PDB file of C-alpha atoms in Angstrom:
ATOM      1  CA  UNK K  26     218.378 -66.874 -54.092  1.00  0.00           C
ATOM      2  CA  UNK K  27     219.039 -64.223 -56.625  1.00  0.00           C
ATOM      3  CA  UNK K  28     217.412 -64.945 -60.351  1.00  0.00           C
ATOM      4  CA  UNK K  29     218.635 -62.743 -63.129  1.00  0.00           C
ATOM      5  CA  UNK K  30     216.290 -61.085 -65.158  1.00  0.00           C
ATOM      6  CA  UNK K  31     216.098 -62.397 -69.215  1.00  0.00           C
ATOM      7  CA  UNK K  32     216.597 -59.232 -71.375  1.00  0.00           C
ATOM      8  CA  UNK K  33     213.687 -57.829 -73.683  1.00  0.00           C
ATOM      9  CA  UNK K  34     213.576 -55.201 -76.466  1.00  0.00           C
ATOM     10  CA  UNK K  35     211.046 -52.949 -77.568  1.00  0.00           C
ATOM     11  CA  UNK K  36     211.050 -52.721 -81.557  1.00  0.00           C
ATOM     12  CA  UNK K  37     211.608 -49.134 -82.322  1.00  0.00           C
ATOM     13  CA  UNK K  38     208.531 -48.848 -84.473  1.00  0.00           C
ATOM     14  CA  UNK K  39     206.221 -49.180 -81.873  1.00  0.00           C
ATOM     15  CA  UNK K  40     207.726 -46.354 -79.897  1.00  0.00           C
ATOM     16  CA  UNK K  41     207.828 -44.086 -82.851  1.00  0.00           C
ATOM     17  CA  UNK K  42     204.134 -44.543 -82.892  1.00  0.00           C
ATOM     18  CA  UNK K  43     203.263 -43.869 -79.464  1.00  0.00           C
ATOM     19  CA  UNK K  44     205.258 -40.515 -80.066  1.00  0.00           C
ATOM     20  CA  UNK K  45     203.720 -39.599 -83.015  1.00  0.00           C
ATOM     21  CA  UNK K  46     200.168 -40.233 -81.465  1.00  0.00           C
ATOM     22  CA  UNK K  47     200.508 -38.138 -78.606  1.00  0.00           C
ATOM     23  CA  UNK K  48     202.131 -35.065 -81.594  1.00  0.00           C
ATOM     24  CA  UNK K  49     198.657 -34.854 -83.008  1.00  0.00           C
ATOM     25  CA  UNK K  50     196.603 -35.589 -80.379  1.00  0.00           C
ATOM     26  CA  UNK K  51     197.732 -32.770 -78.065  1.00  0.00           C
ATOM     27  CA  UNK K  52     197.181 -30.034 -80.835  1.00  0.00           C
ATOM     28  CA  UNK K  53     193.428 -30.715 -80.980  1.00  0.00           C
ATOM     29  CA  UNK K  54     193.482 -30.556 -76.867  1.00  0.00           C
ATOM     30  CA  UNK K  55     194.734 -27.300 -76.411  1.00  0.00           C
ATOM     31  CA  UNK K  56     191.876 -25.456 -79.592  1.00  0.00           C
ATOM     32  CA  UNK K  57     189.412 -23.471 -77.636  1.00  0.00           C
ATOM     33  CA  UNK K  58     185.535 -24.290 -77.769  1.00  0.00           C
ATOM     34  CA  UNK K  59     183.562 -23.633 -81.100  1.00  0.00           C
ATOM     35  CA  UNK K  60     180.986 -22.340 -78.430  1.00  0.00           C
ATOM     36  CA  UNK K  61     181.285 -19.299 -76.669  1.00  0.00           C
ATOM     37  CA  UNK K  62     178.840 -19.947 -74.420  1.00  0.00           C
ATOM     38  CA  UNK K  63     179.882 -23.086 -73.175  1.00  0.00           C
ATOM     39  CA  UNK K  64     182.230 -23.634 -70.360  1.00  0.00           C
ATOM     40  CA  UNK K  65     185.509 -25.335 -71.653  1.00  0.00           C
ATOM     41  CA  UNK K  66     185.627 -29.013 -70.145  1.00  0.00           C
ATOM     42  CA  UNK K  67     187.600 -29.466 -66.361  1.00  0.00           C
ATOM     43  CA  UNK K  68     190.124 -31.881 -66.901  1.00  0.00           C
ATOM     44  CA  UNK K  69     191.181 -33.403 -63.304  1.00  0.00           C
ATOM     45  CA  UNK K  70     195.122 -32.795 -63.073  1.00  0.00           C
ATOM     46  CA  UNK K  71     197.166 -35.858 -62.956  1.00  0.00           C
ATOM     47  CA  UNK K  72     199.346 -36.108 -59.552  1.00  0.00           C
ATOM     48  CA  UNK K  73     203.194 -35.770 -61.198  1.00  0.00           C
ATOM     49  CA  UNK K  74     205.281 -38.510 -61.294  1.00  0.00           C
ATOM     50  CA  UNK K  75     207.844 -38.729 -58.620  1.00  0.00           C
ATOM     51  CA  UNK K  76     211.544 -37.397 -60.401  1.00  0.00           C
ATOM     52  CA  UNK K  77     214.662 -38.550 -59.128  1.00  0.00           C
ATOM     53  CA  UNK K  78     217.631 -36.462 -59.727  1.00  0.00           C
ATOM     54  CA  UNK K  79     219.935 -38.305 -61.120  1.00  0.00           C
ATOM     55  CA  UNK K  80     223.040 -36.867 -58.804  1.00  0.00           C
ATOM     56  CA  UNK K  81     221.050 -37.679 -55.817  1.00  0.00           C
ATOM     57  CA  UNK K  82     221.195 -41.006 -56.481  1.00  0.00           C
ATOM     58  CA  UNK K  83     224.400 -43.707 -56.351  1.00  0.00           C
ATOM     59  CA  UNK K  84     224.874 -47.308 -56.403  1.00  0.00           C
ATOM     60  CA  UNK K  85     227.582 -49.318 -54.399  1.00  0.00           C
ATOM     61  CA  UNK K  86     229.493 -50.340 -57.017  1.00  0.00           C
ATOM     62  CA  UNK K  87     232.710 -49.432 -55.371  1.00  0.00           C
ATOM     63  CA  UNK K  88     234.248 -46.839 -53.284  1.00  0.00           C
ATOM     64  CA  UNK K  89     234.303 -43.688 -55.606  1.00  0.00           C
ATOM     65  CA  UNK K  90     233.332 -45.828 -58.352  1.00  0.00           C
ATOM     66  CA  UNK K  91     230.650 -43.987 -60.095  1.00  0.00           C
ATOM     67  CA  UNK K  92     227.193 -45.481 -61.706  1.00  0.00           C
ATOM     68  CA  UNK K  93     228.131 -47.441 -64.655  1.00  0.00           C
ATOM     69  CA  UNK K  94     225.963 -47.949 -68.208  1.00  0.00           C
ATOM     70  CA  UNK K  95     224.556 -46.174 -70.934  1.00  0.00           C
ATOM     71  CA  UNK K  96     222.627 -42.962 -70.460  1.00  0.00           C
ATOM     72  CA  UNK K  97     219.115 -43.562 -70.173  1.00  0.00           C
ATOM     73  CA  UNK K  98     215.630 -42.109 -69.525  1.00  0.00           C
ATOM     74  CA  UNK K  99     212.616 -43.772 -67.856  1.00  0.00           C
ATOM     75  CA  UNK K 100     208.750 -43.139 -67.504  1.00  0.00           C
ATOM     76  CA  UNK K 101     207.771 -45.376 -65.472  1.00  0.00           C
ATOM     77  CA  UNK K 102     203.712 -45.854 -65.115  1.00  0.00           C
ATOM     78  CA  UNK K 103     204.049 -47.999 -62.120  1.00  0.00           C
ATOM     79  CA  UNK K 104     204.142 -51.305 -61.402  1.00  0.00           C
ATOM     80  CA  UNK K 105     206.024 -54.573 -60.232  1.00  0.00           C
ATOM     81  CA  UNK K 106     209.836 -53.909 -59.792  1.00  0.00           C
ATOM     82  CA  UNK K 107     210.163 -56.935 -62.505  1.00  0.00           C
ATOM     83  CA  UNK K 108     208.342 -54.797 -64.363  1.00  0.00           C
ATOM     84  CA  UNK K 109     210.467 -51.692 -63.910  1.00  0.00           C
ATOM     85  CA  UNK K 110     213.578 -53.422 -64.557  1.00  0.00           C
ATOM     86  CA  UNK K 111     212.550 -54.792 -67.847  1.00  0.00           C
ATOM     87  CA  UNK K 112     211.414 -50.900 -68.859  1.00  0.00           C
ATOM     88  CA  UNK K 113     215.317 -50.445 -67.888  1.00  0.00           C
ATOM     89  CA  UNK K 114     216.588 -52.982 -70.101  1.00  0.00           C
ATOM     90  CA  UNK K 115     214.379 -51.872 -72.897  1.00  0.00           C
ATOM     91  CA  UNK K 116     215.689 -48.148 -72.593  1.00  0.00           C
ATOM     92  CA  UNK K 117     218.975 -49.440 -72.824  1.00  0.00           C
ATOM     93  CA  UNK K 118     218.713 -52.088 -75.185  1.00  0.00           C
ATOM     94  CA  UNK K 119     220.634 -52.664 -77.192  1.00  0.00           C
ATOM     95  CA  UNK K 120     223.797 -52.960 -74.452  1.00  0.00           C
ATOM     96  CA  UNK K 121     223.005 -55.899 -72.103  1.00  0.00           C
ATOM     97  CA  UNK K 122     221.512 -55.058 -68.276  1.00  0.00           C
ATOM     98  CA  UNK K 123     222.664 -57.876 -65.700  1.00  0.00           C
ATOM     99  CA  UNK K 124     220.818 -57.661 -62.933  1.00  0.00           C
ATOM    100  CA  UNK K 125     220.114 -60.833 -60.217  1.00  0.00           C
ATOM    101  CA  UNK K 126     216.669 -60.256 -58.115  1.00  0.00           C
ATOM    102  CA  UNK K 127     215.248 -62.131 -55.230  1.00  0.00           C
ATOM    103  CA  UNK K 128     211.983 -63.981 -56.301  1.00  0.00           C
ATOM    104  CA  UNK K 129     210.418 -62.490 -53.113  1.00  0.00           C
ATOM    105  CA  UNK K 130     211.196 -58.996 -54.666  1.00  0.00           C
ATOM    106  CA  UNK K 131     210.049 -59.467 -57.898  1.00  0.00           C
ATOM    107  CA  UNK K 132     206.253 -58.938 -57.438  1.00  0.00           C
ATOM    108  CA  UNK K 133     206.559 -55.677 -55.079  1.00  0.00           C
ATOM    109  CA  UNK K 134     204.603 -52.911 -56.558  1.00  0.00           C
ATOM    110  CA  UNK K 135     206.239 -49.695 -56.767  1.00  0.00           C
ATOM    111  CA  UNK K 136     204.328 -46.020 -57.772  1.00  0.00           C
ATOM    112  CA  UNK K 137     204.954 -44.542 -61.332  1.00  0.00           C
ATOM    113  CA  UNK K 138     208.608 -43.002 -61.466  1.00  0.00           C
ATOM    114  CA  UNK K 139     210.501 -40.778 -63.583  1.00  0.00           C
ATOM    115  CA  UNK K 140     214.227 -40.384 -64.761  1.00  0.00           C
ATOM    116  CA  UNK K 141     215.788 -38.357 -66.668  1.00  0.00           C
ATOM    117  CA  UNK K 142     219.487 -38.843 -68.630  1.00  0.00           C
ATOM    118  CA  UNK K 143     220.408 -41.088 -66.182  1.00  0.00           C
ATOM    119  CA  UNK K 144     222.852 -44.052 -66.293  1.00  0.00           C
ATOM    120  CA  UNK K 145     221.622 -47.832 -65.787  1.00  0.00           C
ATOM    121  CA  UNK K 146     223.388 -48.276 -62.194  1.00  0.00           C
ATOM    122  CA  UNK K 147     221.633 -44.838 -61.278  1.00  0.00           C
ATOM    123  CA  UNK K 148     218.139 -46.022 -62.434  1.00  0.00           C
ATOM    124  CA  UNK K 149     218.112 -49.480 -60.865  1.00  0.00           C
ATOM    125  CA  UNK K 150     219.557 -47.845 -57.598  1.00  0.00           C
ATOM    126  CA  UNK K 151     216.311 -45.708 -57.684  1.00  0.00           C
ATOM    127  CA  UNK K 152     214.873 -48.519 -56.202  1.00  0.00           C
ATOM    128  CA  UNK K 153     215.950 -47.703 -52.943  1.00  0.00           C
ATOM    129  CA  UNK K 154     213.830 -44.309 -52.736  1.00  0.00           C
ATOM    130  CA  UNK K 155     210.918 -46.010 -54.947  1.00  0.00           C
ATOM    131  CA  UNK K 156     209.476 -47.072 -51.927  1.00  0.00           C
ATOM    132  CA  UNK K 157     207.512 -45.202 -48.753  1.00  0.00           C
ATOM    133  CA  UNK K 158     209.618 -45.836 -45.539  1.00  0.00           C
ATOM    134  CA  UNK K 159     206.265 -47.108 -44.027  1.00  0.00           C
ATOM    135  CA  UNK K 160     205.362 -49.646 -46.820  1.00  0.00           C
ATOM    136  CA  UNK K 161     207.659 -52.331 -45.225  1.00  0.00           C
ATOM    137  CA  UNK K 162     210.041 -52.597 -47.853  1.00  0.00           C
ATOM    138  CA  UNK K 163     213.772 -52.164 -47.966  1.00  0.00           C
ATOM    139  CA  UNK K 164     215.766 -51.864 -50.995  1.00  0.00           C
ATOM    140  CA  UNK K 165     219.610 -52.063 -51.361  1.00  0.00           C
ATOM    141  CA  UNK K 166     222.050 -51.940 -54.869  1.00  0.00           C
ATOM    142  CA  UNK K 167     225.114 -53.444 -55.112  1.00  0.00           C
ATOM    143  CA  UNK K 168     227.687 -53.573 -58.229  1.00  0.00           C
ATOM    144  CA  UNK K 169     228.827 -56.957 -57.582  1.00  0.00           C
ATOM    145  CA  UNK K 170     231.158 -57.517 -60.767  1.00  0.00           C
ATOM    146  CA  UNK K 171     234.809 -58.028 -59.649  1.00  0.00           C
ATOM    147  CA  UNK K 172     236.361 -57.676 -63.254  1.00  0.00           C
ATOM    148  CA  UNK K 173     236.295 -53.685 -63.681  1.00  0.00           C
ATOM    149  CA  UNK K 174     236.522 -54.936 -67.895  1.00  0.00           C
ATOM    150  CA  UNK K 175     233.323 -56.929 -67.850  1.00  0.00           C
ATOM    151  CA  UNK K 176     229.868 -55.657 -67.366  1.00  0.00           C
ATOM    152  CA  UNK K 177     228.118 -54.296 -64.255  1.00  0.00           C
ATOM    153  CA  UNK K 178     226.221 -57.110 -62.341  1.00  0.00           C
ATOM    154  CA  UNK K 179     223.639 -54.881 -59.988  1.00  0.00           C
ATOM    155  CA  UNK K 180     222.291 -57.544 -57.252  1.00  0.00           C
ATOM    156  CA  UNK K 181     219.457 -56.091 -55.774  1.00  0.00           C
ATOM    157  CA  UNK K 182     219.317 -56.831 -52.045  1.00  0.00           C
ATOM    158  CA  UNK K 183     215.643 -57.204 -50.306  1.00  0.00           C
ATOM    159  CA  UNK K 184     213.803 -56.851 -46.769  1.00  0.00           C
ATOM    160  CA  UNK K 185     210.391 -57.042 -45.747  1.00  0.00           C
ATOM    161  CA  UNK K 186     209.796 -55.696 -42.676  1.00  0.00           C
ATOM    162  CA  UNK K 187     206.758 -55.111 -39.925  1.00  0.00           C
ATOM    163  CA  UNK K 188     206.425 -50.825 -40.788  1.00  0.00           C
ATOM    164  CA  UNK K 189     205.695 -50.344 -36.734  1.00  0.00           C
ATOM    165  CA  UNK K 190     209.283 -51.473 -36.471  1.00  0.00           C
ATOM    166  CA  UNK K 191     209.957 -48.160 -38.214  1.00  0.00           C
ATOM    167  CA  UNK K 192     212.926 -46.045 -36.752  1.00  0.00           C
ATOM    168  CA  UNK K 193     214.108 -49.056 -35.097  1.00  0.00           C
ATOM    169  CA  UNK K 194     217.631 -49.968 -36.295  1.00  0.00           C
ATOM    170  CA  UNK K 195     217.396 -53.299 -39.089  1.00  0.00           C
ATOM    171  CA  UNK K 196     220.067 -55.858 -38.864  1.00  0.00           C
ATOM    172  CA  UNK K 197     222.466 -56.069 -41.155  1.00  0.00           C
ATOM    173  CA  UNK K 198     222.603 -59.548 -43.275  1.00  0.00           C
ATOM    174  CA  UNK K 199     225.003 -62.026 -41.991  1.00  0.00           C
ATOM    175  CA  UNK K 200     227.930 -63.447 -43.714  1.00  0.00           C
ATOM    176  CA  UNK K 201     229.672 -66.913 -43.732  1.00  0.00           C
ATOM    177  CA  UNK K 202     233.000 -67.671 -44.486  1.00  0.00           C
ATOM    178  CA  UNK K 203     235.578 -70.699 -43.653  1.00  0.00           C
ATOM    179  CA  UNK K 204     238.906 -69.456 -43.307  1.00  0.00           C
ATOM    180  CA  UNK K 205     241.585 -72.284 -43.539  1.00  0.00           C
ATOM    181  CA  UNK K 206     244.084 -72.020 -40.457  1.00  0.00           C
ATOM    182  CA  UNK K 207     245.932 -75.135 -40.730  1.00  0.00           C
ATOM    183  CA  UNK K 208     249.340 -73.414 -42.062  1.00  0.00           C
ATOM    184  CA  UNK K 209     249.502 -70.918 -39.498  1.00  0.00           C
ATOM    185  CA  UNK K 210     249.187 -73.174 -36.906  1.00  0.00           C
ATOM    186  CA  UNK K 211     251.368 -76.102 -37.945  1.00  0.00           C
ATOM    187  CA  UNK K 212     255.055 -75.297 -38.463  1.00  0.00           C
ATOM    188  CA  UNK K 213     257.030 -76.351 -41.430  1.00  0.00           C
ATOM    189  CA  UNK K 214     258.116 -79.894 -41.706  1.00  0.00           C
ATOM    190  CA  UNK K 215     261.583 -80.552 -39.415  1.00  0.00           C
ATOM    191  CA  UNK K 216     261.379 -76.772 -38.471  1.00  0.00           C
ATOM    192  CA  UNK K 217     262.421 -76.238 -34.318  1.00  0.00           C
ATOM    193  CA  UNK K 218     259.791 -75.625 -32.154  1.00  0.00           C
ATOM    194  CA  UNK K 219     261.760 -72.635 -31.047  1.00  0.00           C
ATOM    195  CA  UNK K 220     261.993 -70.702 -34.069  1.00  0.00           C
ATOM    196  CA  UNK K 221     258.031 -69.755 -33.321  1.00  0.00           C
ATOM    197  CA  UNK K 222     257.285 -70.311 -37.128  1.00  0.00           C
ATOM    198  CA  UNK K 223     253.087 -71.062 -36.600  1.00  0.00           C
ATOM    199  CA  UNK K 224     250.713 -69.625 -33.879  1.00  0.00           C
ATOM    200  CA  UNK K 225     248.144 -71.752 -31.850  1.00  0.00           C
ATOM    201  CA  UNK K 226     244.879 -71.305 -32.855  1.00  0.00           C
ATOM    202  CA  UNK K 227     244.029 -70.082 -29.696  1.00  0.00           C
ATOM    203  CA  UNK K 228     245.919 -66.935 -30.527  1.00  0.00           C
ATOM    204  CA  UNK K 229     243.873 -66.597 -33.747  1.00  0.00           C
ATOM    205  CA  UNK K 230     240.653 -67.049 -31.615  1.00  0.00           C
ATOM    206  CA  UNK K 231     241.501 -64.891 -29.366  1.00  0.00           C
ATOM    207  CA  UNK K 232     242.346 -61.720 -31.607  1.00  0.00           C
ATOM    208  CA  UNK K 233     239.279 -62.223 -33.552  1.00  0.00           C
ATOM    209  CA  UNK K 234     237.278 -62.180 -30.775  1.00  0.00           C
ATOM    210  CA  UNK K 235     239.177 -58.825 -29.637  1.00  0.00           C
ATOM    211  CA  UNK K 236     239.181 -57.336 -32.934  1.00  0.00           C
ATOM    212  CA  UNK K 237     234.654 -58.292 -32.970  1.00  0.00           C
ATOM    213  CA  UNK K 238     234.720 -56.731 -29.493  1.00  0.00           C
ATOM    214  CA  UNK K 239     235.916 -53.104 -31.372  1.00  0.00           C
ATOM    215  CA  UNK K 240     232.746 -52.406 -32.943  1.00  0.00           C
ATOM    216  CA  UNK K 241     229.514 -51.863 -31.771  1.00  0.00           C
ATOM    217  CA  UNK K 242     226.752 -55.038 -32.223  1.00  0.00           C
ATOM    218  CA  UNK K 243     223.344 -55.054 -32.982  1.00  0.00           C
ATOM    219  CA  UNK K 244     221.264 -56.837 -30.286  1.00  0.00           C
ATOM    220  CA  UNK K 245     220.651 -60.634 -31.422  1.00  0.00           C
ATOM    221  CA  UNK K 246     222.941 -60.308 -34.226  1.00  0.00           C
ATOM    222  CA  UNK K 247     226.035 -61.121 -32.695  1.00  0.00           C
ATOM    223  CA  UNK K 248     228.892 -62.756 -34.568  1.00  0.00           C
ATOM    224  CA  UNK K 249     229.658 -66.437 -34.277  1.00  0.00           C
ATOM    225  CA  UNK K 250     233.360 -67.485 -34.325  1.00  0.00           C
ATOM    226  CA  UNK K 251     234.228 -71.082 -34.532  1.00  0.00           C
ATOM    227  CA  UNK K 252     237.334 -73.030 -34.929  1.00  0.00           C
ATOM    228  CA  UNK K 253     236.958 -77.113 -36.118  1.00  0.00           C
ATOM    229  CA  UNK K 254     240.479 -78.290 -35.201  1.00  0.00           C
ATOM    230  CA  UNK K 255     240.061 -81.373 -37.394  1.00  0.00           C
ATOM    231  CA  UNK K 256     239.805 -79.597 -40.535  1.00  0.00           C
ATOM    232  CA  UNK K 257     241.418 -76.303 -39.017  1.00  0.00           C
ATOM    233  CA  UNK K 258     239.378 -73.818 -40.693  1.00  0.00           C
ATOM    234  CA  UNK K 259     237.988 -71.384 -38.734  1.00  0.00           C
ATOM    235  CA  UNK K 260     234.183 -70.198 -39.163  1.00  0.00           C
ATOM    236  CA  UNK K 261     232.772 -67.041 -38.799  1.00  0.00           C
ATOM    237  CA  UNK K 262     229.410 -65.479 -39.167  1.00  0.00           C
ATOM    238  CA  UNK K 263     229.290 -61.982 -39.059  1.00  0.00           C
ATOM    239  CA  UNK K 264     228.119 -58.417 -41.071  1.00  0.00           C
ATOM    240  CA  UNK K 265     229.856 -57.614 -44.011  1.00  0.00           C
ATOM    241  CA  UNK K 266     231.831 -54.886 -42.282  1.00  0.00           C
ATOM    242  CA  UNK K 267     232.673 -57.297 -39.381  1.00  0.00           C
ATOM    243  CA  UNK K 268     233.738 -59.829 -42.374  1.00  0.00           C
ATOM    244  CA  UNK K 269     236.046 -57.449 -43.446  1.00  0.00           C
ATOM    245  CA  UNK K 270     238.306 -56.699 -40.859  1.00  0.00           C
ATOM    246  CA  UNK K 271     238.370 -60.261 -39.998  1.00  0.00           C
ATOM    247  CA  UNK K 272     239.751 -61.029 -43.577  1.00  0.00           C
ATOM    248  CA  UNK K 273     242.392 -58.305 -43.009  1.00  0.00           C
ATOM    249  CA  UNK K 274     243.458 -59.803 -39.397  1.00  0.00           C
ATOM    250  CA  UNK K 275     243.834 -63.426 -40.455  1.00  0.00           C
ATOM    251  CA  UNK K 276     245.538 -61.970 -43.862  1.00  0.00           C
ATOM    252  CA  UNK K 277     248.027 -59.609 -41.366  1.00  0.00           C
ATOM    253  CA  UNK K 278     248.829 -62.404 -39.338  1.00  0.00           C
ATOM    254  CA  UNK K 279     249.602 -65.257 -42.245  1.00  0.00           C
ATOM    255  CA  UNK K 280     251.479 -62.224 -43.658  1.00  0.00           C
ATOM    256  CA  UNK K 281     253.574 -61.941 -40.136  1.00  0.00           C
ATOM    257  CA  UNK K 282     253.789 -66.187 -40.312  1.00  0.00           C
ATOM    258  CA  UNK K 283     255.173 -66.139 -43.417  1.00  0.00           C
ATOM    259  CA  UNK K 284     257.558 -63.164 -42.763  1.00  0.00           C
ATOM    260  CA  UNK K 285     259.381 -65.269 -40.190  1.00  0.00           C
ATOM    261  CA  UNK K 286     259.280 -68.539 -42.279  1.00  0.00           C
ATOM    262  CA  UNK K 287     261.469 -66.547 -44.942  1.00  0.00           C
ATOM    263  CA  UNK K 288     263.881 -65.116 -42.309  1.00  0.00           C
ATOM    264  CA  UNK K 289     264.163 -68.496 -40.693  1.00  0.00           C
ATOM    265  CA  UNK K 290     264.641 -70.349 -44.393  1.00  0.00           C
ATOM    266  CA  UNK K 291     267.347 -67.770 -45.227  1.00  0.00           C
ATOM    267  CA  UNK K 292     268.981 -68.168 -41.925  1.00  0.00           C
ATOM    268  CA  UNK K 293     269.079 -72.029 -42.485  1.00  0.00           C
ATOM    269  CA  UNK K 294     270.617 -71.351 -45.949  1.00  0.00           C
ATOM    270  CA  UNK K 295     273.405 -69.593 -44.580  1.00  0.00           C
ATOM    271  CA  UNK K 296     273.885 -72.040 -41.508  1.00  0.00           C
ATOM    272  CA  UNK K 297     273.927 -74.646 -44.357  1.00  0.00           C
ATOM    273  CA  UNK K 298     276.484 -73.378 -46.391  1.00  0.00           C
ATOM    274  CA  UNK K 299     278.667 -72.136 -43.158  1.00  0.00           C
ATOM    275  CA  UNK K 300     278.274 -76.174 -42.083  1.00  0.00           C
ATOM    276  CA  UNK K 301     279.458 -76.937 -45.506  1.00  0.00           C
ATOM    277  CA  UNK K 302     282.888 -74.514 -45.782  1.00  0.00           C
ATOM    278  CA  UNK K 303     283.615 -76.234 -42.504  1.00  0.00           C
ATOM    279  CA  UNK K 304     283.093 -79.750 -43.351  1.00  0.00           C
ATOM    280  CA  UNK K 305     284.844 -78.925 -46.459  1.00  0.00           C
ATOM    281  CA  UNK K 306     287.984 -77.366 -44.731  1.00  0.00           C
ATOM    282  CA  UNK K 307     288.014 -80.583 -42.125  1.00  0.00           C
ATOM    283  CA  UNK K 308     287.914 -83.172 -44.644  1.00  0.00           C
ATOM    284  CA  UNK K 309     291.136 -81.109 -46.631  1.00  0.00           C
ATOM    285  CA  UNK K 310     292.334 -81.331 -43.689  1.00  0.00           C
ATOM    286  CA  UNK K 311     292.248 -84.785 -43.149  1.00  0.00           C
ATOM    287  CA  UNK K 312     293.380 -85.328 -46.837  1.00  0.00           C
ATOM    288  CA  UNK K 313     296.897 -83.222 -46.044  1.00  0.00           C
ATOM    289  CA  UNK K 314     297.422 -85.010 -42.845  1.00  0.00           C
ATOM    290  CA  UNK K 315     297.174 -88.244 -44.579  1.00  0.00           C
ATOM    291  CA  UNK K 316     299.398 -86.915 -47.166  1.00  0.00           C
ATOM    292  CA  UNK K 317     301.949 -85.610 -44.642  1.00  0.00           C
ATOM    293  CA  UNK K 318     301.746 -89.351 -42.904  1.00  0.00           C
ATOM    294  CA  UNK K 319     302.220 -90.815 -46.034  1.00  0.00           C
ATOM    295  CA  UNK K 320     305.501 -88.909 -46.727  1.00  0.00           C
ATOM    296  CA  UNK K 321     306.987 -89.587 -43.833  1.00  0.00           C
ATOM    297  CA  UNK K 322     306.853 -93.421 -43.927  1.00  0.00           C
ATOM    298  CA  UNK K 323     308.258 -92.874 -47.636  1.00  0.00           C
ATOM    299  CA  UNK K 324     311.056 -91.375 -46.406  1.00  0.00           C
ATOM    300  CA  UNK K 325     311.642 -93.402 -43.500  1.00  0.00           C
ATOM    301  CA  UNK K 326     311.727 -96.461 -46.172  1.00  0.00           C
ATOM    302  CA  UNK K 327     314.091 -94.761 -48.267  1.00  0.00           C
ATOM    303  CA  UNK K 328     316.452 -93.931 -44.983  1.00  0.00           C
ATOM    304  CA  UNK K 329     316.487 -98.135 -44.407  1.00  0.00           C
ATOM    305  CA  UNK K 330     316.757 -98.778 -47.679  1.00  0.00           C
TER     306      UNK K 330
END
């Protein structure tokens, strides 16, 4: 399950400080010895910290949708990726960071990383090339906020996984979702069987299964489709990818349903009101024939009389 991270600050003051400190200390570094004899000191170099560029890197928030959030920088030392997303939310303090993280994720160790004028979608999506290919670790972003007016929600998607496996394709996560059948497959109340306004769920069945058939599965990792007629929801378990053309058949077909309910219902309306004009014209009918009787027999009184 997915745990957002609480948000921390950094008071300003300290930072300042740390700044200032490293101002006067390099100064007295780079002075040359007092001695001329003596050989100036070897100072072992420092292996560079690993910098992303920033447009090398981009989240999934969205199909063209770029990285959202202020414009940060990072220096990273290294640590727990806990720990590097609270150095996020410190840089970018004071607007808000929501980010949800898998408790299995939280305590993976990470090597010291740099970035530069980045946004806050960029440098939590850095996670993804934080880690070594061979350290069995998989990292995935994801914008997950539906409202474009609220604030980004990152959820940070995990795998462990054996590193001999490397190069061998990983399964994508599964997905569950009910989808509720029940109107497409019972008509209307007092509609005709004829007028073909629902389809049997056998025909819903069946085009899922054609439409999962399309695209290429992963070995193990087939979908699941099942249909509880009780209920009449259908089940499926598939990737997200698969998920998503499924919504978009069952959505296309209640959207065909529907069609032909409306062209049926206006077609009643008019039968209706064609019923009605003749009913109406009978019954006048009726009422002038009565009329007509009623005049005669009047005037065959008068005639006696």
């Amino acid at each position: 399950m997915l745990n957002p991270i609480r948000h921390n600050t950094i008071p300003l003051l300290a930072s300042t400080a740390v700044a200032i400190a490293g101002l006067l200390v390099t100064p007295a570094l780079a002075q040359p010895p007092t001695n001329p004899s003596a050989k100036p000191a070897v100072v072992p170099k420092q292996p560079p910290a690993p910098t992303v560029p920033a447009e090398s890197i981009h989240t999934s928030s969205g199909p063209g949708e770029p990285a959202s959030g202020p414009i940060i920088s990072v220096n990273f030392p290294g640590g727990t990726v806990r720990e590097y997303l609270q150095t996020i939310e410190k840089a970018a303090a004071p607007e808000p960071v929501n980010v949800s993280l898998p408790d299995e994720a939280a305590e993976v160790r990470i090597p010291h990383l740099a970035l530069r004028n980045v946004t806050v979608g960029t440098a939590v999506s850095a996670l993804r090339w934080a880690v070594s290919e061979n350290s069995g670790h998989s990292f995935a972003v994801e914008n997950v906020a539906k409202d474009a007016a609220s604030a980004p929600l990152y959820a940070i998607h995990y795998q462990h996984f054996d590193p001999g496996m490397r190069g061998v394709p990983m399964m994508q996560p599964r997905q569950i979702e009910v989808f509720s059948i029940r109107d497409l497959i019972q008509p209307p109340p007092g509609a005709d069987e004829k007028a073909k306004l629902s389809v049997t769920a056998e025909t819903i069945l069946t085009a899922v299964d054609a439409l999962l058939s399309m695209t290429p599965q992963e070995k193990g990792g087939e979908p699941q489709v099942k249909f509880h007629p009780d209920s009449g929801v259908l089940i499926v378990r598939a990737p997200q990818n698969d998920m998503q053309a499924v919504r978009s058949l069952i959505s296309e077909i209640a959207g065909d349903v529907q069609r032909r309910r409306e062209v049926f219902h206006h077609q009643s309306q008019a039968k209706e009101t064609e019923d009605f004009a003749k009913r109406r014209a009978e019954i006048q009918v009726q009422v002038a024939r009565a009329g007509l009787e009623m005049a005669r027999n009047h005037f065959a009184d008068i005639k006696k009389a």
